Structures are given as C-alpha cells and as structure tokens.
Coordinates of C-alpha atoms and ligand atoms in Angstrom, one line a residue:
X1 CA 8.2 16.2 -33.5
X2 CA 7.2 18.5 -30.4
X3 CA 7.5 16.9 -26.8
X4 CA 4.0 16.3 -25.2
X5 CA 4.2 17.2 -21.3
X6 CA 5.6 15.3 -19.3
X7 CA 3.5 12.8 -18.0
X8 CA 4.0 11.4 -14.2
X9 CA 3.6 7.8 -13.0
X10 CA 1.0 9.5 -10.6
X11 CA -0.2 12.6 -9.5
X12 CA -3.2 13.4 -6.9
X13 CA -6.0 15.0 -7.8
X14 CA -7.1 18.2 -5.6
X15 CA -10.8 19.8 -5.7
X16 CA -10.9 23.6 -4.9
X17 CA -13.8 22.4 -2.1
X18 CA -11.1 20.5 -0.3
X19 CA -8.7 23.3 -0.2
X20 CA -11.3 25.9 0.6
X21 CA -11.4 23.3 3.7
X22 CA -8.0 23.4 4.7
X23 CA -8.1 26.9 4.8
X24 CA -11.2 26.7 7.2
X25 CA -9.2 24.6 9.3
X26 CA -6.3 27.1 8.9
X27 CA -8.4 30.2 10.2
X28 CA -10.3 27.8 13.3
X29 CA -7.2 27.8 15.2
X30 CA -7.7 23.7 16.0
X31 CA -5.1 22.5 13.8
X32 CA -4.1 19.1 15.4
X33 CA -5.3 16.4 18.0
X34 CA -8.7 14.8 17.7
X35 CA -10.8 18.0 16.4
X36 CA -14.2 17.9 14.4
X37 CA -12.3 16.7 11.4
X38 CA -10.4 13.5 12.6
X39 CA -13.1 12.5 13.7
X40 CA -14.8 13.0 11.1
X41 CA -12.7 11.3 9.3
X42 CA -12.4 8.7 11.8
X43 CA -16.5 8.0 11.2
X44 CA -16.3 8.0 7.6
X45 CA -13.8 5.2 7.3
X46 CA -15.1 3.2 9.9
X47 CA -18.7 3.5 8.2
X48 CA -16.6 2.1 5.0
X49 CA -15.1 -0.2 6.8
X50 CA -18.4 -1.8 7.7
X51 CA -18.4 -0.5 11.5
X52 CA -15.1 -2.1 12.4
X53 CA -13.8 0.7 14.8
X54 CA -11.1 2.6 12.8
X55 CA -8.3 5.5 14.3
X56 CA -6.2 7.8 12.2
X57 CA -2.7 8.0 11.9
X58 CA 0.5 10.4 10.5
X59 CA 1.1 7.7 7.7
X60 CA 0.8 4.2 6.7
X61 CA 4.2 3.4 8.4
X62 CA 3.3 3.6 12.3
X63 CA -0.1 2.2 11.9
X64 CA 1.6 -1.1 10.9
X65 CA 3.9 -0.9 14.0
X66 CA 1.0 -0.2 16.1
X67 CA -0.9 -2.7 14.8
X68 CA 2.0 -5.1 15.8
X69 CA 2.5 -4.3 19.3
X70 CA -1.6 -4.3 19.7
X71 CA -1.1 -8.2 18.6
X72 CA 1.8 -8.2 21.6
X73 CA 4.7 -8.7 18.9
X74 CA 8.0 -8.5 20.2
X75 CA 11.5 -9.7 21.0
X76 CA 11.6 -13.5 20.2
X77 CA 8.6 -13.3 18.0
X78 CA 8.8 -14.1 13.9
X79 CA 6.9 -12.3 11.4
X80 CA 6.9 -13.4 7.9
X81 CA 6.1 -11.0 5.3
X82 CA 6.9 -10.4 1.3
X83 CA 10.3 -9.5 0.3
X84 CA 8.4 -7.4 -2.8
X85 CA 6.8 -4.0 -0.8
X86 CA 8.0 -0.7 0.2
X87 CA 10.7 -1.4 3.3
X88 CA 8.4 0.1 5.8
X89 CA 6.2 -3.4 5.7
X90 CA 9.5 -5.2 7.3
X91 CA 11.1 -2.1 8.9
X92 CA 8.0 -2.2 11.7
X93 CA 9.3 -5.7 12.5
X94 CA 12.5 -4.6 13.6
X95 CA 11.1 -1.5 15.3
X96 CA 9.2 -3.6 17.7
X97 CA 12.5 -5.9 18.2
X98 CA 10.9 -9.4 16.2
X99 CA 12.6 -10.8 13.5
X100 CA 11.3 -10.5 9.7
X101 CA 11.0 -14.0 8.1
X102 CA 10.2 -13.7 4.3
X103 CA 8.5 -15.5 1.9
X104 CA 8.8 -15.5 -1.6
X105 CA 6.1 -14.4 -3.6
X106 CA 3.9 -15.3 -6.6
X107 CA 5.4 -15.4 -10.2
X108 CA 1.7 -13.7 -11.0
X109 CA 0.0 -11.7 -8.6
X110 CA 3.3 -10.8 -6.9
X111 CA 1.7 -11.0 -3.3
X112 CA 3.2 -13.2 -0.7
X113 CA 3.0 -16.9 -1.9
X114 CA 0.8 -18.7 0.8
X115 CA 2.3 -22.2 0.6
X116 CA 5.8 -20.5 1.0
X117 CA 4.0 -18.6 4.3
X118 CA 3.1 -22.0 5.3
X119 CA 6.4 -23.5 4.6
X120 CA 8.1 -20.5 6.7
X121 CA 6.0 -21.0 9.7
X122 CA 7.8 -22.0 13.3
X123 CA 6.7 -22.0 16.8
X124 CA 8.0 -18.6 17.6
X125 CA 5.9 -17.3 14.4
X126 CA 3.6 -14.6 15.8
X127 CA 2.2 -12.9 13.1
X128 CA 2.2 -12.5 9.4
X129 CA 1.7 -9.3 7.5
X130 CA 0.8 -9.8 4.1
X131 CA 0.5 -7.2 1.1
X132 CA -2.5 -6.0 -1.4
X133 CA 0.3 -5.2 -3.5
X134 CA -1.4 -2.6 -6.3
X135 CA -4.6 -3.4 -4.8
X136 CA -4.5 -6.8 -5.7
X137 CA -5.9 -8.6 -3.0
X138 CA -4.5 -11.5 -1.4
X139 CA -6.4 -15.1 -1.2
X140 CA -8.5 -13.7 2.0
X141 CA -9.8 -17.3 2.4
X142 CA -6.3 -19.4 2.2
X143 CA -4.5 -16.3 4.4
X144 CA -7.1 -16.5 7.3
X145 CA -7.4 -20.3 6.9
X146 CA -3.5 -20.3 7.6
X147 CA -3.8 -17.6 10.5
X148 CA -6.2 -19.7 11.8
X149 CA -4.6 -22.8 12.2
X150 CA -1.4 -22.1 13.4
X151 CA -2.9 -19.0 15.6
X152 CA -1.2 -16.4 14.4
X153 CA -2.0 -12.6 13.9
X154 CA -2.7 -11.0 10.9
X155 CA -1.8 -7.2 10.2
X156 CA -3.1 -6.4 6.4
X157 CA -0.6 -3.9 4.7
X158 CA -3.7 -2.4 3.1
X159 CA -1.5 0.7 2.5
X160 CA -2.7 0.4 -1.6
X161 CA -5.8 -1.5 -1.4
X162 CA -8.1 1.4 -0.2
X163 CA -11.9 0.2 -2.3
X164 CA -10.0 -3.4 -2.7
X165 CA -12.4 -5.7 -2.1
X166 CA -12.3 -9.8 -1.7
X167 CA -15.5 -12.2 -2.8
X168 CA -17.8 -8.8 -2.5
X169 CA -16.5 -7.6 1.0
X170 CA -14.5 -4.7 1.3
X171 CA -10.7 -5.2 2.3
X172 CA -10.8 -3.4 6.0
X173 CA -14.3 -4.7 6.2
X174 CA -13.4 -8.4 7.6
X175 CA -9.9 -10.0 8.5
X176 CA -7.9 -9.0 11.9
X177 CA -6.3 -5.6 12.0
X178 CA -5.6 -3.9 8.3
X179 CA -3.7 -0.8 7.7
X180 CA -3.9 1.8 4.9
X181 CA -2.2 4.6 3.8
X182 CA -2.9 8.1 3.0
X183 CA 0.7 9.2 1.3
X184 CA 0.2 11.4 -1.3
X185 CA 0.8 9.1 -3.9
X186 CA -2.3 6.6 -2.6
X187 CA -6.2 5.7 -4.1
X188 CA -6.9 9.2 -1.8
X189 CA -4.3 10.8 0.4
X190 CA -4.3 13.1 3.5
X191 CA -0.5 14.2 1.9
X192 CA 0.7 12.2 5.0
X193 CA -1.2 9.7 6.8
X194 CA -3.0 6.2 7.5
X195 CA -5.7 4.5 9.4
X196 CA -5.7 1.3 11.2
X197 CA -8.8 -1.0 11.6
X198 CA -8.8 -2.9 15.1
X199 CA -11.3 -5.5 16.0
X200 CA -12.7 -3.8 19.0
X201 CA -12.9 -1.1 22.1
X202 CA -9.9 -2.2 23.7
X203 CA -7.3 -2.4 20.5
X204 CA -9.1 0.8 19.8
X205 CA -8.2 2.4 23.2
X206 CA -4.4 0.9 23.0
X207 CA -4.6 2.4 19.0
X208 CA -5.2 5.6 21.0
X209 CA -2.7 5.7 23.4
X210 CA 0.4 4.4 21.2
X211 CA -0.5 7.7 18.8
X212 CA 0.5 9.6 21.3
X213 CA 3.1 8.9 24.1
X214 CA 1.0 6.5 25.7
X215 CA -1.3 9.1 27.5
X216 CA -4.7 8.7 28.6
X217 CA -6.8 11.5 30.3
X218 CA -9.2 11.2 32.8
X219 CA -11.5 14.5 33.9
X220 CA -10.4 18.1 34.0
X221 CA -6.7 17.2 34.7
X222 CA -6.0 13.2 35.2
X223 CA -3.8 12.2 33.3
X224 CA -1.4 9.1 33.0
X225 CA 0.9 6.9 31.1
X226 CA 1.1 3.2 30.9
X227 CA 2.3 2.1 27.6
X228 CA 5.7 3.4 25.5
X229 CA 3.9 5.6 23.0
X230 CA 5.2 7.9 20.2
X231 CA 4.1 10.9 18.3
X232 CA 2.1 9.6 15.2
X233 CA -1.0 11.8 15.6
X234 CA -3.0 13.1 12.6
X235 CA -3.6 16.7 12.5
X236 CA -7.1 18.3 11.1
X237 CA -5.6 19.5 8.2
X238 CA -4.7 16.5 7.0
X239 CA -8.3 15.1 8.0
X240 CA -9.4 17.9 5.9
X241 CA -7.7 16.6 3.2
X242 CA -8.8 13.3 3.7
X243 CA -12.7 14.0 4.2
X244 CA -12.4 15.8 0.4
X245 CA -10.9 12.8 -0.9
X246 CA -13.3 10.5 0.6
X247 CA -15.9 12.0 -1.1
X248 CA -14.0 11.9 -4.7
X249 CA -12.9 7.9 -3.7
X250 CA -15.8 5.8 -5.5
X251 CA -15.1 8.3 -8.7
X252 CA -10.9 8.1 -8.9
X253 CA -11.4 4.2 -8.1
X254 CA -14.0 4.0 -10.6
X255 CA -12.0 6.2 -13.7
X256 CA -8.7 4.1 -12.4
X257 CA -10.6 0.7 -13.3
X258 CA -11.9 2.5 -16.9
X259 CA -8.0 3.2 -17.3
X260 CA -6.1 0.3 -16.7
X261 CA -9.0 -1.6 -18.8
X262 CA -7.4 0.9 -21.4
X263 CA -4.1 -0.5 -20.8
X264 CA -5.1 -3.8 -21.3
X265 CA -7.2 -2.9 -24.4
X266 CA -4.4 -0.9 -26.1
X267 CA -1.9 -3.7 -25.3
X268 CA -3.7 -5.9 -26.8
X269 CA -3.9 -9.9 -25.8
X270 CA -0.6 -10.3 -28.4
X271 CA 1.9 -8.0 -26.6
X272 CA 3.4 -10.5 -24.1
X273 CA 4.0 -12.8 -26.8
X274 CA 5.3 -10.4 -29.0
X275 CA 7.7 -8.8 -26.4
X276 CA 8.4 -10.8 -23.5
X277 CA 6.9 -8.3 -21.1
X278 CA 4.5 -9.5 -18.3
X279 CA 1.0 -7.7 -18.1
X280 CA -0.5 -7.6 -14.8
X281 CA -3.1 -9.3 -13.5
X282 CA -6.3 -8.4 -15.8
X283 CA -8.9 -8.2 -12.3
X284 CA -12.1 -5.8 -13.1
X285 CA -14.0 -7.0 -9.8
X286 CA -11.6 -6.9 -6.9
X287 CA -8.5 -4.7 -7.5
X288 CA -8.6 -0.7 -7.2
X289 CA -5.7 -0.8 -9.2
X290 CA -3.0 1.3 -7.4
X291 CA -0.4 1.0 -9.8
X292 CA -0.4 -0.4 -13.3
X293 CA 3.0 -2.4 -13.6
X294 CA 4.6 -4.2 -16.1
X295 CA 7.6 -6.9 -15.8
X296 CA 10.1 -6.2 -18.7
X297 CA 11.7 -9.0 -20.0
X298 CA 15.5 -9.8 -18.9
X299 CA 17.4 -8.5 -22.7
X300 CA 16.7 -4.8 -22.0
X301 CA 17.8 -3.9 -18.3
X302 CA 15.2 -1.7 -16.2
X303 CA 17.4 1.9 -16.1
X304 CA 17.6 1.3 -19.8
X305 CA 14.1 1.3 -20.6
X306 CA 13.5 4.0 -17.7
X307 CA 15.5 6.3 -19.8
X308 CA 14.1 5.8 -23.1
X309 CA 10.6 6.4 -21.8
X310 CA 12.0 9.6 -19.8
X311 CA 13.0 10.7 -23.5
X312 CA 9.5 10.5 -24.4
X313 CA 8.4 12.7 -21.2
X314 CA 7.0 9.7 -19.4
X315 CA 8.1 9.3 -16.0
X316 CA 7.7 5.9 -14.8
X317 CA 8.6 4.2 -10.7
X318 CA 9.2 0.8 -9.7
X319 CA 7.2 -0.6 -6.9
X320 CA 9.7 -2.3 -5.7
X321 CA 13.2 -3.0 -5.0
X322 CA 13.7 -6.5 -3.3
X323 CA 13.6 -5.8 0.6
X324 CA 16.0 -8.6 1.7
X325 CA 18.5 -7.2 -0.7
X326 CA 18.9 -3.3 1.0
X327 CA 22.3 -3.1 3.1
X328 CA 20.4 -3.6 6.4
X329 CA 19.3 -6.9 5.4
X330 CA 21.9 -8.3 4.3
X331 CA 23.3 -8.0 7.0
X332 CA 21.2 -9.6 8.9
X333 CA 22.2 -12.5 6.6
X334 CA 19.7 -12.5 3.9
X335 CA 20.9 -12.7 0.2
X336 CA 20.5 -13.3 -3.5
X337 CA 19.0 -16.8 -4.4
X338 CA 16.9 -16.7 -1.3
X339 CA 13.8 -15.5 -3.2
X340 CA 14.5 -16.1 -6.8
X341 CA 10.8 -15.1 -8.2
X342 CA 11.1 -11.9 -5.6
X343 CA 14.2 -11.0 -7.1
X344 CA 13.7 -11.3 -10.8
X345 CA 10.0 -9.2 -10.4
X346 CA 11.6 -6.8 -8.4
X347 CA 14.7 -6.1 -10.6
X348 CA 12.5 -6.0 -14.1
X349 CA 9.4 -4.1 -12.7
X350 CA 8.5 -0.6 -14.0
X351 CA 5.4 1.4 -12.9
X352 CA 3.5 2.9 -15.7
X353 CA 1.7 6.4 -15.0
X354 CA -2.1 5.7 -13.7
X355 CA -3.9 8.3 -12.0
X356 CA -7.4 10.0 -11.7
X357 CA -6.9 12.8 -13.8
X358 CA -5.2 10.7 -17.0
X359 CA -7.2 10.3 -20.3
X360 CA -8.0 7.6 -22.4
X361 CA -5.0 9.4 -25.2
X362 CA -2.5 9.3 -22.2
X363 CA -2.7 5.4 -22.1
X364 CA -2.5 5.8 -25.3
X365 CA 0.8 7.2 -25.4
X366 CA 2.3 5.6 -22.7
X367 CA 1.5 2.1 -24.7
X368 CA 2.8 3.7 -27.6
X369 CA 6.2 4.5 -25.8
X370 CA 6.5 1.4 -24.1
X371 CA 6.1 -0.8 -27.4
X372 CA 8.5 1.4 -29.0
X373 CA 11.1 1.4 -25.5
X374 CA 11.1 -2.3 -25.8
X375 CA 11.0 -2.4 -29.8
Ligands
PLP1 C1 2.8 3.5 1.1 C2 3.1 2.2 1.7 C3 3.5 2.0 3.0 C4 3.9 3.1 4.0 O1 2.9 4.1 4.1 P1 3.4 5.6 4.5 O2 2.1 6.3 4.7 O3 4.2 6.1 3.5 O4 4.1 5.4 5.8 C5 3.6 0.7 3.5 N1 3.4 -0.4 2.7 C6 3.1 -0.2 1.5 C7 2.8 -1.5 0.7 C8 2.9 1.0 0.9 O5 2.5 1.1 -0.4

C-alpha cells in the first residue's frame, strides 16, 4: 500500500493577498509600534467584538498577564483556574506574584467545573480565569453569576475561542476582560500574537502602557513612566497577517464546523460503545471548534496509539498535559489525586488533525486510522 502524505493535526492557511501585504509592510519602512495596520487591526476586532475597546498584543500569553494586573492581581491574591490548558493560563499567576488555586474540571466539556470554582473560593480569591477549551464555551451565565456574587474578576482565556459564541453573543462581545490568541496554530493567527478586550478607556490606556514599558507620551517630547511595563508590543507585520486572516475567519470557522460534523458523521453514534473512546462534545451552534479531540480509553496508553497513527502519516497533539503535575507545580505542593477527572482526560487525550484546508476524505482517513489504532 503507498503512504498518503503526511497529514498534520493543524496547519494555517495563507492567501497570496496576505503575503503580498506583508511585503508592503516590508518595503514601508514602519514595521513595528502602532502603524496603520495595528490599528487596523485593533478596529476590526473591536468592531467584532461588538465595540468593546480591544488592543493588540505579541501573543496570547501577556495579554492574560496584563489583563490580571488591570484587575489589580497580585501578591496575597488567589486565582482559580483549570488544571487542563496550556501552562501559560496558570503561569501569568505566578508572574504577577498570586497564587493559582485549581479546580477540577468537567468529565464532558473538559472546561473548569463551576461548582468546584465555587467550592475553591476564599476571601483572598481575586479572580478566576476560566478556559473555552477547543472553543467550547464555558456556562457564560453560571461563570458571571459566580463572579458576581463573590466579586471577583473574570479574565476569559479566549486564546481558542476566536467566532465562539454563548446564547447568540459573541465570546469577547460581553463578560469582563477576554483574551485571545493569535499563535500560529489558532482559528486565525498573526504567527505570534493576541488581543485583549477591556471594558473601557481607562483599562484600555493601562492595556497600553503595560505593552510597552509603562510609557506614555505627551506632545512633541513628553514622555513618562508610571507603571512596570514590559515589551509585548505587536509589530505591523504581524497585523498584516492578522487583517488577511480576519477576512478568511467567518469561512475557516465555517469549513471547520462542516469538518468536525464529518467527524461525528464518520464515527458514527456506535463508536464509543464499540471502543471505549470519548467523542467530544457534538455543539453545531456555539463552538468554533479549535481542536477535534478524542479521550482514548485506559487499555491502550496514549504514546501507543500516537505511534501507530504516526505509522499511518497522521500526526496527532494532545491539548493538554495536566498543569498541576509539571515539575514547578509540584513543587508548590500540588499532586496526583488532586484532580482525578483532570488527570485521567489529560493523560488519554489525543488531538486529531482539523484545519481549514482538510477535506471531507481526510476525515475520512483519519477515522479510518483511528478505528484501526484502537482495533
Ligand atoms: C495558545 C494558548 C495560550 C497562549 O497563547 P500564546 O499566544 O501562545 O502566548 C494560552 N491559553 C490557551 C488555552 C491557549 O490555547
């Protein structure tokens, strides 16, 4: 039998237009700070984000930091957040000196269980940053209902849910400050970057200072400093990239739902029974289905199965490894048994390839090799 091509678990999708526009921005000579094209950019997402002032980052990572030290988290403060993300969603804790508090998460949608968010809650809690984990949006009514009873902040790690949307608003659209991601691998990508949504002027103006040392400019030459800023501005090439991909975002969200409806399709409603895998959560309305991931059942170990699909040429991720288990946690005293339905998701999930520029026969195949991996 001949080897198809290898097939990723995702890939971006690049129009000739938007690299045409790079080099424009090439040739100007006004490669970085605040040009024509961030804030271009900057208009575009806060138009999709229904007005909500909007300010562009170099990734997904600082704009959640940011976001918590514009909600005044720091030293002595608590933040609870999901064990199941990439580490940067607890690393920003620690980078503005709080403490992460997790909560376990839920055996089905694997976002952050709210009742354990509840139970986890203490009077130094400050803030809790919740997931859209594949896009999958978390119960916007019970989260904000919470947040607003015991008066805490909310920073959205939107990072994945870019088109999301909850009970026909847009994520980004409503809530308190939400922060996406533009890494390559995202719904549309600036290669690096992200973009955080603030609630008004003056988180807007703070957004702007902590991008870049804290500055603020006044006339020809005033110029001053009054907040600890860092270097986590987005440059006009990447805006470039990201104007090209706004335009293409309704169409790779739209060919990513057709897709993973594929999945589900191909699958067919028999294959959890038949092989103890978990399906994800089958939502055509809300999700703008990230990833497409599947929870393997416990006989076959996740490298295993890794392996025998790379056989086939299909190469698979897994979104994610338990956060409370790395090294650094540990030793802060977190370990196994703390979050049991955490730690048996993260251990058996694999990422199956979903991306813009797949087919119909991909899915196809990558059923075909995953029934026969498991078989
Ligand atoms: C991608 C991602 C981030 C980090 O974004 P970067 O742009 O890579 O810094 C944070 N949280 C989640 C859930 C992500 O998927």
């Amino acid at each position: 039998m001949t080897k198809l091509a290898f097939l990723p678990f995702t890939k971006p999708t690049i129009d000739e237009a938007t690299i045409n526009d790079v080099a424009a921005v090439l040739r100007s000579g006004w490669l970085t700070s605040n040009g024509p094209k961030v804030q271009a950019f900057e208009a575009q997402l806060s138009q999709y984000c229904g007005g909500r002032p909007v300010r562009t980052f170099n990734s997904g990572t600082c704009t959640l930091e940011i976001a918590l030290r514009i909600a005044g988290v720091g030293p002595g403060d608590e933040v609870i957040t999901t064990p199941n993300s990439w580490v940067a969603t607890a690393n920003v804790i620690l980078e503005v000196g709080a403490t992460p508090v997790f909560a376990d998460i839920d055996p089905r949608t694997h976002n952050i269980d709210l009742d354990q968010v509840a139970a986890a809650i203490t009077p130094r809690t400050k803030a809790i940053i919740p997931v859209h984990m594949c896009g999958l949006p978390c119960d916007m009514d019970k989260l904000y209902a919470l947040a607003k009873k015991y008066s805490l902040r909310v920073v959205e790690d939107a990072a994945q849910a870019i088109g999301s949307s909850w009970a026909g608003k847009r994520i980004g659209a409503f809530g308190d400050l939400v922060s996406f991601s533009f890494q390559v691998n995202k719904n549309i990508m600036t290669a690096e970057g992200g973009c955080l949504v603030v609630n008004n002027a003056d988180e807007a103006a703070y957004a702007e200072r902590y991008r870049l040392q804290g500055v603020s400019r006044s006339g020809l030459d005033g110029i001053d400093v009054d907040v600890m800023g860092g270097k986590y501005n987005m440059t006009e090439i990447a805006a470039a990239i990201g104007l090209g991909q706004m335009l293409r975002l309704e169409e790779f969200n739209a060919q990513r739902l057709m897709l993973a409806r594929h999945y589900f399709a191909t699958f067919g409603t028999q294959f959890e029974n038949q092989t103890g895998a978990e399906l994800p959560v089958a939502d055509f309305e809300q999700s703008n289905w990230h990833m497409f991931h599947i929870v393997l059942p416990a006989r076959i170990t996740r490298a295993t199965f890794m392996q025998k699909m790379l056989d086939l040429n299909i190469g698979l991720g897994f979104h994610y490894a338990a956060i409370h288990l790395f090294t650094m946690y540990r030793k802060r005293g977190f370990k196994e048994g703390m979050f049991p339905v955490a730690e048996r998701v993260c251990r058996q999930i694999v990422t199956l390839p979903l991306f813009p520029a797949m087919s119909n026969a991909d899915v196809e195949r990558v059923v075909a090799a995953t029934r026969a991996s498991l078989a």
